[in-house]
Coordinates of C-alpha atoms in Angstrom, one line a residue:
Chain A
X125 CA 0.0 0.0 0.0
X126 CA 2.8 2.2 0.6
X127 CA 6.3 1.8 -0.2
X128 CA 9.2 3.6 0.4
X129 CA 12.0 2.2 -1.5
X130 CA 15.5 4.7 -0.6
X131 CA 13.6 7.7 -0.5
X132 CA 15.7 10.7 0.4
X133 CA 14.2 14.4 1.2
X134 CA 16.6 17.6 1.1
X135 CA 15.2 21.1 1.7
X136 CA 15.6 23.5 -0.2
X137 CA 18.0 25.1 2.4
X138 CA 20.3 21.9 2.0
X139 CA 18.8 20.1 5.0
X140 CA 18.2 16.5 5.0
X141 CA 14.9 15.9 6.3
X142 CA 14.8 12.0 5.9
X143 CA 17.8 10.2 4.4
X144 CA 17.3 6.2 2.5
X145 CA 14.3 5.5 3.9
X146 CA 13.2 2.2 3.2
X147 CA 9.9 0.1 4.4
X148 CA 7.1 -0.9 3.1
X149 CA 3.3 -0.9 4.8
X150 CA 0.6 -3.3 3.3
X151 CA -3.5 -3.4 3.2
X152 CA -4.8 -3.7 6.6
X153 CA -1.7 -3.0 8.4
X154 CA -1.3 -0.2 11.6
X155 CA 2.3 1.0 12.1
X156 CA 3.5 3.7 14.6
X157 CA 6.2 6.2 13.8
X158 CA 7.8 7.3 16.4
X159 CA 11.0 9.1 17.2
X160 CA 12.2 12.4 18.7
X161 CA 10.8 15.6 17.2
X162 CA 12.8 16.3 14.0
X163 CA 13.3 12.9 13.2
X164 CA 11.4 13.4 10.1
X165 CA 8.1 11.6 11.5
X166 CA 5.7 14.7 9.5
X167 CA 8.0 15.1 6.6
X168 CA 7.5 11.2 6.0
X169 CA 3.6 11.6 6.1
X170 CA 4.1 15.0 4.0
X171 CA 5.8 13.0 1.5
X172 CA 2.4 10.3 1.1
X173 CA 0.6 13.3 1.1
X174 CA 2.0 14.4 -1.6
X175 CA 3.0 17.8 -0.2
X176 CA 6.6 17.3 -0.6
X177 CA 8.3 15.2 -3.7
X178 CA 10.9 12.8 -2.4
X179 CA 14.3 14.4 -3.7
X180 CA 15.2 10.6 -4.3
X181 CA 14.7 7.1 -4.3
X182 CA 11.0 6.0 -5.0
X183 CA 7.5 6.3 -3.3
X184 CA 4.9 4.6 -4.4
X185 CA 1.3 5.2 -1.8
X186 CA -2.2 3.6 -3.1
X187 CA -0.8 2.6 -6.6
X188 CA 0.2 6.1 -7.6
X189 CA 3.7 6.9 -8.1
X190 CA 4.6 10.1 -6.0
X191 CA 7.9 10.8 -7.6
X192 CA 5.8 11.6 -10.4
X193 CA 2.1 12.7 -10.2
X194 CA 0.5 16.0 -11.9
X195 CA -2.1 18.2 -9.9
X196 CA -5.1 16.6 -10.8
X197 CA -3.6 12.9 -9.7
X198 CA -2.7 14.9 -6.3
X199 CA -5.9 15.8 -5.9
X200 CA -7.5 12.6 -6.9
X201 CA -4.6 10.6 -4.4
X202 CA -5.7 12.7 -1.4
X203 CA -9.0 12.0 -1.4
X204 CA -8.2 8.1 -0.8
X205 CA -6.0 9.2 2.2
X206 CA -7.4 10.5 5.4
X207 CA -5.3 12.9 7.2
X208 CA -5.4 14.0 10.7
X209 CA -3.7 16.8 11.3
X210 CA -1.1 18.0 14.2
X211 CA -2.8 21.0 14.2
X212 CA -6.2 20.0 13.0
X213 CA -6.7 22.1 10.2
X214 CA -10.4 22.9 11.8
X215 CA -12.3 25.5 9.7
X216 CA -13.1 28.2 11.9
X217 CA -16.4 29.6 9.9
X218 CA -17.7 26.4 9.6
X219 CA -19.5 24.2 12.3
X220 CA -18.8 20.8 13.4
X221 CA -21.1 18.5 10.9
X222 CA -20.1 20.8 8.4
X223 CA -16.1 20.2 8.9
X224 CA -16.7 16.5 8.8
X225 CA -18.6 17.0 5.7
X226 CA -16.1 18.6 4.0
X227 CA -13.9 15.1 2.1
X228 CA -17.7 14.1 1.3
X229 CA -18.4 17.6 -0.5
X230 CA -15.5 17.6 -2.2
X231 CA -16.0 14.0 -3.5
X232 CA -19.6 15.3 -4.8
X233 CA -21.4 12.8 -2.2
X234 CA -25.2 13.4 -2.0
X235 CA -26.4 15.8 1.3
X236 CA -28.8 12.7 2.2
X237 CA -26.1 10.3 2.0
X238 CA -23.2 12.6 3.5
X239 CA -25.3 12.8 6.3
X240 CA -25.4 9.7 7.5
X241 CA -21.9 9.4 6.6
X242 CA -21.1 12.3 9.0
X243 CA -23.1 11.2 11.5
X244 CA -21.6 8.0 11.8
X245 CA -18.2 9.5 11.9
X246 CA -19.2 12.1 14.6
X247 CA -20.8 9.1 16.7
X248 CA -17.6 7.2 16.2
X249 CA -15.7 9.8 18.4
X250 CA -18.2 10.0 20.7
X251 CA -19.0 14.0 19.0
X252 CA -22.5 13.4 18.0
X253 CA -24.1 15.8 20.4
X254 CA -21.5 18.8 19.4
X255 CA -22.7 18.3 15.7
X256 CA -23.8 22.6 15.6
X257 CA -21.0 24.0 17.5
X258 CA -18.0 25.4 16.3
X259 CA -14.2 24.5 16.6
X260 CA -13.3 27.7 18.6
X261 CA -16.2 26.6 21.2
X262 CA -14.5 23.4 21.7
X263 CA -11.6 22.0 23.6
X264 CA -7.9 20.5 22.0
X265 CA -9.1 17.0 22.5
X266 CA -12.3 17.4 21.1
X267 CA -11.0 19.5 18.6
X268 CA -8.9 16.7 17.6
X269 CA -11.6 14.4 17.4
X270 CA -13.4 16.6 15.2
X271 CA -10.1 15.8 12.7
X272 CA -10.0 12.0 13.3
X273 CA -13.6 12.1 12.3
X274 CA -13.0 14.0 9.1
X275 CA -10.4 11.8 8.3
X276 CA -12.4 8.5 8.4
X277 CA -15.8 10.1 7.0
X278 CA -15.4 9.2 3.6
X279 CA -13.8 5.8 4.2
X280 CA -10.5 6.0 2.5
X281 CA -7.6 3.3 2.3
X282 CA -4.8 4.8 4.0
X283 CA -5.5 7.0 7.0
X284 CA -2.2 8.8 8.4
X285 CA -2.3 10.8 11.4
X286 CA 0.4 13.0 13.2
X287 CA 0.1 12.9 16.9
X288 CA -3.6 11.9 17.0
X289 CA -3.7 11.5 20.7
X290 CA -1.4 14.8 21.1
X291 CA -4.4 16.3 23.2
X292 CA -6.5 13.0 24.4
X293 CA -6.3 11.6 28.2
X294 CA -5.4 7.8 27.9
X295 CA -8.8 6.7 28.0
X296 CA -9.9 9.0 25.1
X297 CA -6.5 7.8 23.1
X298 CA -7.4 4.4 23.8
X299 CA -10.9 5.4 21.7
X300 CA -9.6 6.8 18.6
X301 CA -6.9 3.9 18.9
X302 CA -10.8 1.6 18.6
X303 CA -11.5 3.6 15.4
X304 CA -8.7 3.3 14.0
X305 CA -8.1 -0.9 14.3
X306 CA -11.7 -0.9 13.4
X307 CA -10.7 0.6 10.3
X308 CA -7.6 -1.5 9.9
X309 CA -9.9 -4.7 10.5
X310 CA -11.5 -4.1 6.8
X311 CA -8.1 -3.7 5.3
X312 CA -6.9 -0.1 5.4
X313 CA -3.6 1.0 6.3
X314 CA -3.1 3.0 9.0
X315 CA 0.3 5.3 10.0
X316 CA 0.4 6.9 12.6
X317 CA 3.2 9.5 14.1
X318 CA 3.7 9.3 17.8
X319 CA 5.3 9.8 20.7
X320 CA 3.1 8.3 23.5
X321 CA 5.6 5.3 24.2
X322 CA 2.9 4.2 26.7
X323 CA 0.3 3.8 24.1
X324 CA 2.4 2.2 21.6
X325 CA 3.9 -0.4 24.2
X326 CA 0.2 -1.2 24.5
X327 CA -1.1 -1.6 21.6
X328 CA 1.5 -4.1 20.8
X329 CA 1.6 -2.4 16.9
X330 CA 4.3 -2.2 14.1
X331 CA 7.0 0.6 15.0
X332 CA 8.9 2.4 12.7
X333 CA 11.7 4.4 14.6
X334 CA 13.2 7.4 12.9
X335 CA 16.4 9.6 14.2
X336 CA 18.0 11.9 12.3
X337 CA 16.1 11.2 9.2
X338 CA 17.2 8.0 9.5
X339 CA 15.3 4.0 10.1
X340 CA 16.5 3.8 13.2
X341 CA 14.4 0.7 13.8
X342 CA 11.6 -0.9 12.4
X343 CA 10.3 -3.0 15.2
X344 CA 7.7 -6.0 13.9
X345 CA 4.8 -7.3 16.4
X346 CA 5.9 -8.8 19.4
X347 CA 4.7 -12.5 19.7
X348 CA 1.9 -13.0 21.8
X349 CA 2.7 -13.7 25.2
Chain B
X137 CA -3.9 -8.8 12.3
X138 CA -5.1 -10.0 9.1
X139 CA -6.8 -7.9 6.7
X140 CA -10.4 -9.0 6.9
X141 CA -12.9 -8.0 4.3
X142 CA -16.6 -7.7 4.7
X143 CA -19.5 -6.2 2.8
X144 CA -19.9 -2.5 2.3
X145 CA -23.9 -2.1 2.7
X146 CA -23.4 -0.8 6.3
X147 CA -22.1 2.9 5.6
X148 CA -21.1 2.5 10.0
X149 CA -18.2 -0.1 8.2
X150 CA -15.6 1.5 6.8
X151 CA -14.8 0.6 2.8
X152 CA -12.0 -0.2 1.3
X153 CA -13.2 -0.9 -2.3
X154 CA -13.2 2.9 -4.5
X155 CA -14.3 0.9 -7.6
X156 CA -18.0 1.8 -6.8
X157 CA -19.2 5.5 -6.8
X158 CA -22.0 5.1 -4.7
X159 CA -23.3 7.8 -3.1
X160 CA -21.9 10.6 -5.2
X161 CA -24.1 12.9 -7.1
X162 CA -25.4 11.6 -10.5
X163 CA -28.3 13.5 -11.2
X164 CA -29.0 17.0 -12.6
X165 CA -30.8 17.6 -10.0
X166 CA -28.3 17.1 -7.3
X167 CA -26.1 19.2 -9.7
X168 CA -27.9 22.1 -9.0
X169 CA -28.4 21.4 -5.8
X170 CA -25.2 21.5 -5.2
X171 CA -24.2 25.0 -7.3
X172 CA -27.3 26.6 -5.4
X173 CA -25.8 26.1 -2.5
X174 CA -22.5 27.2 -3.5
X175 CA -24.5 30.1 -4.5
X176 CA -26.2 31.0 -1.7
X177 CA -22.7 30.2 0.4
X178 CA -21.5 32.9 -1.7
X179 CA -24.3 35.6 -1.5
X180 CA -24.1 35.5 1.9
X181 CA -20.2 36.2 2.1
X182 CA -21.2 39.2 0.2
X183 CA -23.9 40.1 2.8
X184 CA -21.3 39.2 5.8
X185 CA -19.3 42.4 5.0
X186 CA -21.7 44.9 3.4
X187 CA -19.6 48.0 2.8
X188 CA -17.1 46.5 1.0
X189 CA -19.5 44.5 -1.2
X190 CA -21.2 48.0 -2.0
X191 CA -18.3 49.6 -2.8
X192 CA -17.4 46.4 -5.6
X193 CA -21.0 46.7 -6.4
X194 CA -20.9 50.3 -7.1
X195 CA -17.5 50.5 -9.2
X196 CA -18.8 47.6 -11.5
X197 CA -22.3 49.4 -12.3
X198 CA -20.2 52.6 -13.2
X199 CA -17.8 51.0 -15.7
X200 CA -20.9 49.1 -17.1
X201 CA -23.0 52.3 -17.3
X202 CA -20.4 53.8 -19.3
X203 CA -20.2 52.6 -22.2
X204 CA -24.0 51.8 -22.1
X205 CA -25.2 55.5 -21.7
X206 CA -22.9 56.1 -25.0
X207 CA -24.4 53.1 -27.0
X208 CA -27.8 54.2 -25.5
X209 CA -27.6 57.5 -26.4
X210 CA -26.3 56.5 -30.2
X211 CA -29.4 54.4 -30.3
X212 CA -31.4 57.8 -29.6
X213 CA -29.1 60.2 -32.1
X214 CA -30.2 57.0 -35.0
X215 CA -33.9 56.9 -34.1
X216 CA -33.4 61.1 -34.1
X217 CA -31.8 60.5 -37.1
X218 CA -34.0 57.7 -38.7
X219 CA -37.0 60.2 -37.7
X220 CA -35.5 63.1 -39.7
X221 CA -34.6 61.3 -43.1
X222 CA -38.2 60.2 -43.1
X223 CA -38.9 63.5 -44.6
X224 CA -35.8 64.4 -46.2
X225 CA -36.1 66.5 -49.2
X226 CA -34.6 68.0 -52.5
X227 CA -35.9 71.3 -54.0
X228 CA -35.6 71.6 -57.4
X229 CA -35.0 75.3 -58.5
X230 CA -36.8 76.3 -61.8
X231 CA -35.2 78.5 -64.4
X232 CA -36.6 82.0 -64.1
X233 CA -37.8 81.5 -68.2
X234 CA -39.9 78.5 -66.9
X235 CA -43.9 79.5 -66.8
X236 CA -46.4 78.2 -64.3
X237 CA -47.6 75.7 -66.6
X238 CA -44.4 74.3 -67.4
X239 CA -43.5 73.9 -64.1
X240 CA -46.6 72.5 -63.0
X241 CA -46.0 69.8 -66.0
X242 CA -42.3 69.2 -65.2
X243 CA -43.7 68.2 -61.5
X244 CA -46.4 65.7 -62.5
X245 CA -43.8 64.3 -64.7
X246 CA -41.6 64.0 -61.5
X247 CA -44.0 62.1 -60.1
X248 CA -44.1 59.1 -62.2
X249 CA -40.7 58.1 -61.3
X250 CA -40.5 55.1 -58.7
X251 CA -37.4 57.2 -56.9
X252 CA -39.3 60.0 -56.1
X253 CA -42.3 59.6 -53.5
X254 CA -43.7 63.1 -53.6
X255 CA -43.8 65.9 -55.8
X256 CA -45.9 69.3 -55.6
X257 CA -45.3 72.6 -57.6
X258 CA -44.5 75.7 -55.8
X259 CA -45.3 78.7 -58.0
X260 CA -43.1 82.1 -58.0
X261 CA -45.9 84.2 -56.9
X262 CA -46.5 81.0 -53.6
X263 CA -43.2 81.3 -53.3
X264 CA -43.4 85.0 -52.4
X265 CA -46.8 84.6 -50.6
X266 CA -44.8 81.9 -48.4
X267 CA -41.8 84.1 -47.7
X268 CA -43.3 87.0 -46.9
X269 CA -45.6 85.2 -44.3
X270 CA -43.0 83.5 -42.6
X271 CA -40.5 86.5 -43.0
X272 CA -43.0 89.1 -42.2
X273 CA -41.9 91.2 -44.6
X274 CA -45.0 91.3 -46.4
X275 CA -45.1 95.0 -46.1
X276 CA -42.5 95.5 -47.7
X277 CA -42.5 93.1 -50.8
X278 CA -45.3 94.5 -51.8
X279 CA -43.8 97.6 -52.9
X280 CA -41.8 95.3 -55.1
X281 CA -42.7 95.5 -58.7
X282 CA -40.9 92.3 -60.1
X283 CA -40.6 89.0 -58.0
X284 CA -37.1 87.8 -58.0
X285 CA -38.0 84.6 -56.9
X286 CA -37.8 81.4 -58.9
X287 CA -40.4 78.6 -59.3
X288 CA -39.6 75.4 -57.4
X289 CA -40.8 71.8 -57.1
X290 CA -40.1 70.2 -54.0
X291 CA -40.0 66.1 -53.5
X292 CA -39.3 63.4 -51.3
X293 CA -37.4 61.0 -52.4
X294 CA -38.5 57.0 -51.5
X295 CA -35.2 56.2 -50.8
X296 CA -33.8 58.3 -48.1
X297 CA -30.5 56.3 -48.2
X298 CA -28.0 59.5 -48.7
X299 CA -26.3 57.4 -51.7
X300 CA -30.1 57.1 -53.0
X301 CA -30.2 60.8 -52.6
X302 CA -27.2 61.8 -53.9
X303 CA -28.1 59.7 -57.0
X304 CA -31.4 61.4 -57.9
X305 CA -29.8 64.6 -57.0
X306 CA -27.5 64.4 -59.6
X307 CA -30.0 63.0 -62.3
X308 CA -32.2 65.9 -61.4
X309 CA -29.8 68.2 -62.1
X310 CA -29.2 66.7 -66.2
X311 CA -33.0 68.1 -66.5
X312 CA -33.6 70.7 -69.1
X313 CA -35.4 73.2 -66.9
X314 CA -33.8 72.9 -63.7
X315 CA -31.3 75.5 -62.6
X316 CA -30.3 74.4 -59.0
X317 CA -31.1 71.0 -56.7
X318 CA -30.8 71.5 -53.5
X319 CA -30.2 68.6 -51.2
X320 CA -31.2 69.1 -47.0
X321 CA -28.9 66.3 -46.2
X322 CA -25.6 67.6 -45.5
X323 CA -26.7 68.5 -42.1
X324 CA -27.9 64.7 -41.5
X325 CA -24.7 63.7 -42.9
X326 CA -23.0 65.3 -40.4
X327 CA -25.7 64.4 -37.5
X328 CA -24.6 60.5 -38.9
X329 CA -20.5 61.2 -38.8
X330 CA -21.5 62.3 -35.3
X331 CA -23.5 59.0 -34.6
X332 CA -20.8 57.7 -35.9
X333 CA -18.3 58.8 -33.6
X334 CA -20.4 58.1 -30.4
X335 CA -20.6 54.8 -31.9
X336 CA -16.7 54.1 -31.7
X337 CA -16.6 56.0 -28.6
X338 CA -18.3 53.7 -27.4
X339 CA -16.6 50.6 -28.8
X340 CA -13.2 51.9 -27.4
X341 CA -14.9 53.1 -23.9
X342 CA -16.1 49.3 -23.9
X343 CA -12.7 47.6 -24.5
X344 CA -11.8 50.1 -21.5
X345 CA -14.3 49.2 -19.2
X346 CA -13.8 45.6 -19.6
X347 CA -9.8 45.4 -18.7
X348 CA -11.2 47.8 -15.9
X349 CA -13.7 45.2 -14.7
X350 CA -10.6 42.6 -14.8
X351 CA -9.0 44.3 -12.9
X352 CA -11.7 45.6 -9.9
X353 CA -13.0 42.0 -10.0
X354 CA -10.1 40.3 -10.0
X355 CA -8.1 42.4 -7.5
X356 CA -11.9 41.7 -5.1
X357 CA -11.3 38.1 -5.5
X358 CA -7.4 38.2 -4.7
X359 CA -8.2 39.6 -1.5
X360 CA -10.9 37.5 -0.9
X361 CA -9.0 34.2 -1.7
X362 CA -5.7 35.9 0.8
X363 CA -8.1 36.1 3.8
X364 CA -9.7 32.3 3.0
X365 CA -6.6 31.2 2.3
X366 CA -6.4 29.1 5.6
X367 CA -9.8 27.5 4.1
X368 CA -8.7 26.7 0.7
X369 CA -5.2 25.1 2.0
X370 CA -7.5 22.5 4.2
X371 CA -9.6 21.7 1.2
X372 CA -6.3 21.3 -0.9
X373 CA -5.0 18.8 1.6
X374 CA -8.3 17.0 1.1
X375 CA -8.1 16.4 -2.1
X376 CA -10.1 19.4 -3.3
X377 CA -9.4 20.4 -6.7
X378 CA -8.3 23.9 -7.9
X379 CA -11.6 24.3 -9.6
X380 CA -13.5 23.1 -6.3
X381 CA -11.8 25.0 -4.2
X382 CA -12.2 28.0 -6.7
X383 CA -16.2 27.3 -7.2
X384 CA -17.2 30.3 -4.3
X385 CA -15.2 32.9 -5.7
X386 CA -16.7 32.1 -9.2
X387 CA -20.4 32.7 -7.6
X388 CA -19.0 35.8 -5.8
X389 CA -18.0 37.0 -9.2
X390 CA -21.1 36.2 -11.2
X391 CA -23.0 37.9 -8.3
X392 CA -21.0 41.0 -8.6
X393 CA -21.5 41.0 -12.2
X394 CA -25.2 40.1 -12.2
X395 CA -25.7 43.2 -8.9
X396 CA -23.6 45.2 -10.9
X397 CA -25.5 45.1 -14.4
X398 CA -29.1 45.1 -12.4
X399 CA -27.9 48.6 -10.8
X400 CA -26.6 50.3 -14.1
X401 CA -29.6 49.7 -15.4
X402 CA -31.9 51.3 -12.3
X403 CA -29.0 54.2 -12.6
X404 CA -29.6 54.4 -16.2
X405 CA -33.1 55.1 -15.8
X406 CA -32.5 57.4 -12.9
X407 CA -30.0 59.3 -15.3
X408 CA -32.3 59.2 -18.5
X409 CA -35.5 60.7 -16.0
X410 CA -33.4 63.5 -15.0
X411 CA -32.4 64.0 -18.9
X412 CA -36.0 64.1 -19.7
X413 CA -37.1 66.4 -17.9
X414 CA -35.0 69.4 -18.9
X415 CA -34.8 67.9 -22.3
X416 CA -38.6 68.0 -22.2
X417 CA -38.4 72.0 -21.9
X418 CA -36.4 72.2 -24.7
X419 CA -37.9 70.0 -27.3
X420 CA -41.1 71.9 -26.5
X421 CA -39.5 75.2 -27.6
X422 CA -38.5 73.2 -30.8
X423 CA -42.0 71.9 -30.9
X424 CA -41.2 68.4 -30.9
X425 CA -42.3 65.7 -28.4
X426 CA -39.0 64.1 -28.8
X427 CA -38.0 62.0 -25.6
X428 CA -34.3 59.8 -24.9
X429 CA -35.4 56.2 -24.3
X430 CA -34.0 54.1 -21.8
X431 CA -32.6 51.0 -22.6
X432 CA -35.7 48.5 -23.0
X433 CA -35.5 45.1 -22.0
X434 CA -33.1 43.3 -24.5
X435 CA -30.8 46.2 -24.0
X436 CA -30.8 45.9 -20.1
X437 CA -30.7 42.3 -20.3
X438 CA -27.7 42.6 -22.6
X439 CA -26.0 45.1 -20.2
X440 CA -26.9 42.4 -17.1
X441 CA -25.4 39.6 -19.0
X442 CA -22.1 40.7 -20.4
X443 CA -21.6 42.4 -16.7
X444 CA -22.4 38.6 -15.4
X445 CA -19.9 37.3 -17.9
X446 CA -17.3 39.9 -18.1
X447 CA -17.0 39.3 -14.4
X448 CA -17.6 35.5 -14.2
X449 CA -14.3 35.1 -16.5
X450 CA -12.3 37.5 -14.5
X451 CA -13.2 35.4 -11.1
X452 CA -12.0 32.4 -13.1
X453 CA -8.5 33.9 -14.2
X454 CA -8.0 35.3 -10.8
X455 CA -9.4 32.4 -8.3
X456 CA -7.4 29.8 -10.7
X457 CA -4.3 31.7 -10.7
X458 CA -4.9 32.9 -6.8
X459 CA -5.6 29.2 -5.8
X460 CA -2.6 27.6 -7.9
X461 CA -0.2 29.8 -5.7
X462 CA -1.6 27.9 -3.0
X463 CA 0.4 24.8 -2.3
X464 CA 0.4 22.9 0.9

């Protein structure tokens, strides 16, 4: 599903973000990536994205060659991927349902159907009853929900996210970590920058280990105990 | 941790399978939906911040009223004109040697030509009786013993084209007992150079007002795209395209365009009442009812549509260009 075959990425200021990279993450698969900050953890997701262009070596996400893709085939590759966002990337002016709503509008989904759609999404993170409000009215974890719930809304096969549970109390993290293997259970790939060692020692997932733009470590499941 | 799959009926489940484009808008209907709502998203952005919109509003009616008032006012010179030519004439002056029943002959004669419409003799001694009531002079012509004044036949021509005119003119003249044709057209001629010139005036005051309108609308829409630029970069990284994300700003400049043509047409009127009524004092000491006309309906609608359109493509060139910069 995604593959990362020696990718390299060099600013433009001669900084090397991420340096060989090599993995690869298949259907149905959940992997943490973890290191310190800098280690290149949101360049990496950038690069899937599509928001950077690997200065080398290949990268191939969802079938589509990122090396090389024109605007439209961005456009068209980011609407298989949800994203949640460090920093949300909340609308301001619009409400709640209408922020979730937002992948499905731009995919050209029916207001009938979307609404379920929505819905279900909001009721996932336990945000059904905050449907009308507004981002500013609420807090960083449910502001964060908000994001995780627009990222799964319109069902896409890779879902990254960068520091979902940044804002969550354990027992909320352990929630969206629910979603999320829900999702993985019907074969989407899930990635997932963190730092919450605890969580990740818990959830017993793949771990991908960056320093220094560098694999540090790529850690597979632990045999059951 | 196998990959499991399962059905997708249950839209709780999430999908993998993109194959199937269920759900998405097929129908016209739904199209329109959609695009009214973008619509109405976009009117009430306008609404949000009143002043500015005014202002936008205001400059765009202006520059369309321009070169409208100039095409509407040719449209009045050439009805003017058109009225005028109606009874364009030529006066044939007789020779002096020519008698009253000669003359009288020479004008019947005239009046079996298909060029000519009209044709009635004016005598030496009418002539005098004519000039002397209109002059007032009558007084004194009386003491005159010989009347200097020629016999004439005046016609209308049934072509009132000026080539048409010129043409009979210049037969006229070849006849035997004619000494001079006088043609009332040179001052129509000029009234028509003058049309004329309004008329490119107004072609050039167009071309103008468009690259104006480019620029007023397309500087609006920069501005607008700068402050929802946080809006457009979230709808970038969600796989909207440019042309999605750029759908608003179009409405926002179709409204302006649409606003904009619907108040230089109210202002037109307003403009065209105030004409009227001074205009109306004048005419009357010219004794004619004449009045400017507005711009009717396919005029106004015209003036409505190209504002729409002049300002729908400048939307497009600047949203598309604005949003390209954009890049997450």
């Amino acid at each position: 599903m995604i593959k990362f075959d020696n990718v390299s990425k060099r600013y433009a200021d001669g900084q090397e973000a991420l340096s060989g990279i090599s993995f690869e993450v298949s259907r149905g698969e959940f992997a943490f990536i973890t290191g310190h900050s800098g280690a290149g953890k949101s360049t990496l997701l950038k690069l899937i994205l599509a928001m950077e262009t690997p200065s080398s070596g290949q990268l191939i996400a969802n079938g589509v060659n990122l090396n090389r893709v024109s605007k439209t085939q961005i456009a068209h590759h980011r609407r298989q991927i949800g994203t949640v966002f460090q920093d949300h990337q909340l609308l301001r002016d619009r409400s709640v349902y209408e922020n979730v709503a937002l992948p499905l509008e731009i995919c050209g989904y029916q207001p009938n159907d979307a609404a379920r759609r929505v819905r279900a999404a909001l009721d996932k993170v336990g945000l059904l009853n905050k449907e009308k409000n507004f981002p500013e009215a609420l807090s960083g974890g449910e502001q964060q929900r908000v994001g995780i719930a627009r990222a799964v809304v319109n069902r896409p096969s890779i879902i990254l996210a960068d520091e979902p549970t940044g804002n969550l109390d354990p027992e909320l993290s352990a929630e969206v970590m629910k979603v999320f293997q829900q999702f993985q259970s019907v074969g989407v790939c899930l990635l997932v920058a963190s730092h919450d060692a605890a969580l990740i020692e818990r959830l017993n997932c793949r771990t991908i280990v960056l320093e220094g733009g560098k694999l540090l470590a790529d850690q597979k499941l632990r045999p059951h105990a | 941790m196998s990959a499991t799959k399962r059905g997708n009926d249950n839209p709780n489940q999430p999908r993998l399978n993109r194959n199937t484009r269920a759900g998405q808008s097929e129908s016209f209907g739904d199209l329109v939906k959609l695009h009214r709502r973008f619509a109405r998203g976009s009117a009430i952005r306008l609404l949000q911040t009143p002043a500015s919109s005014l202002v936008t509003l205001f400059v765009v009616a202006v520059a369309l009223l321009l070169p409208a008032l100039m095409f509407g006012l040719n449209s009045n010179l050439a009805s003017l004109l058109a009225g005028f030519q109606d009874s364009a004439q030529i006066t044939l002056y007789l020779q002096d040697s020519v008698s009253e029943a000669d003359g009288q002959k020479v004008s019947d004669d005239l009046l079996t030509r298909n060029d000519i419409e009209d044709a009635y003799y004016v005598s030496p001694s009418q002539a005098l009786d004519e000039f002397g009531a209109s002059s007032g002079l009558e007084g004194l012509l009386i003491e005159m013993t010989a009347n200097p004044l020629p016999g004439a036949i005046v016609l209308t021509p049934s072509d009132v084209s000026s080539s048409a005119v010129d043409e009979l003119a210049r037969q006229l003249q070849e006849l035997s007992l004619v000494d001079v044709v006088q043609v009332d057209s040179l001052w129509l001629q000029r009234l028509a150079a003058i049309s004329n010139l309004v008329n490119a005036i107004g072609s050039v005051l167009s071309v103008i007002v468009i690259l104006g309108l480019f620029f007023v609308v397309g500087n609006t829409i920069k501005l607008a795209i700068e402050n929802r630029k946080a809006e457009i970069l979230v709808i970038k990284l969600l796989g909207g395209s440019d042309m999605y994300a750029a759908r608003p700003f179009l409405y926002t400049g179709l409204l302006y365009g649409l606003g904009g043509g619907i108040l230089a047409t109210l202002l037109q009127g307003i403009i065209l009442a105030t004409f009227n009524s001074n205009l109306e004092v004048l005419m009357r000491l010219y004794q004619s009812d004449f009045q400017l006309r507005g711009f009717g309906l396919m005029s106004s609608l015209l003036v409505i549509v190209a504002g729409a359109a002049i300002s729908w493509t400048a939307a497009l060139m600047a949203s598309l260009r604005h949003i390209r910069a954009i890049d997450p």
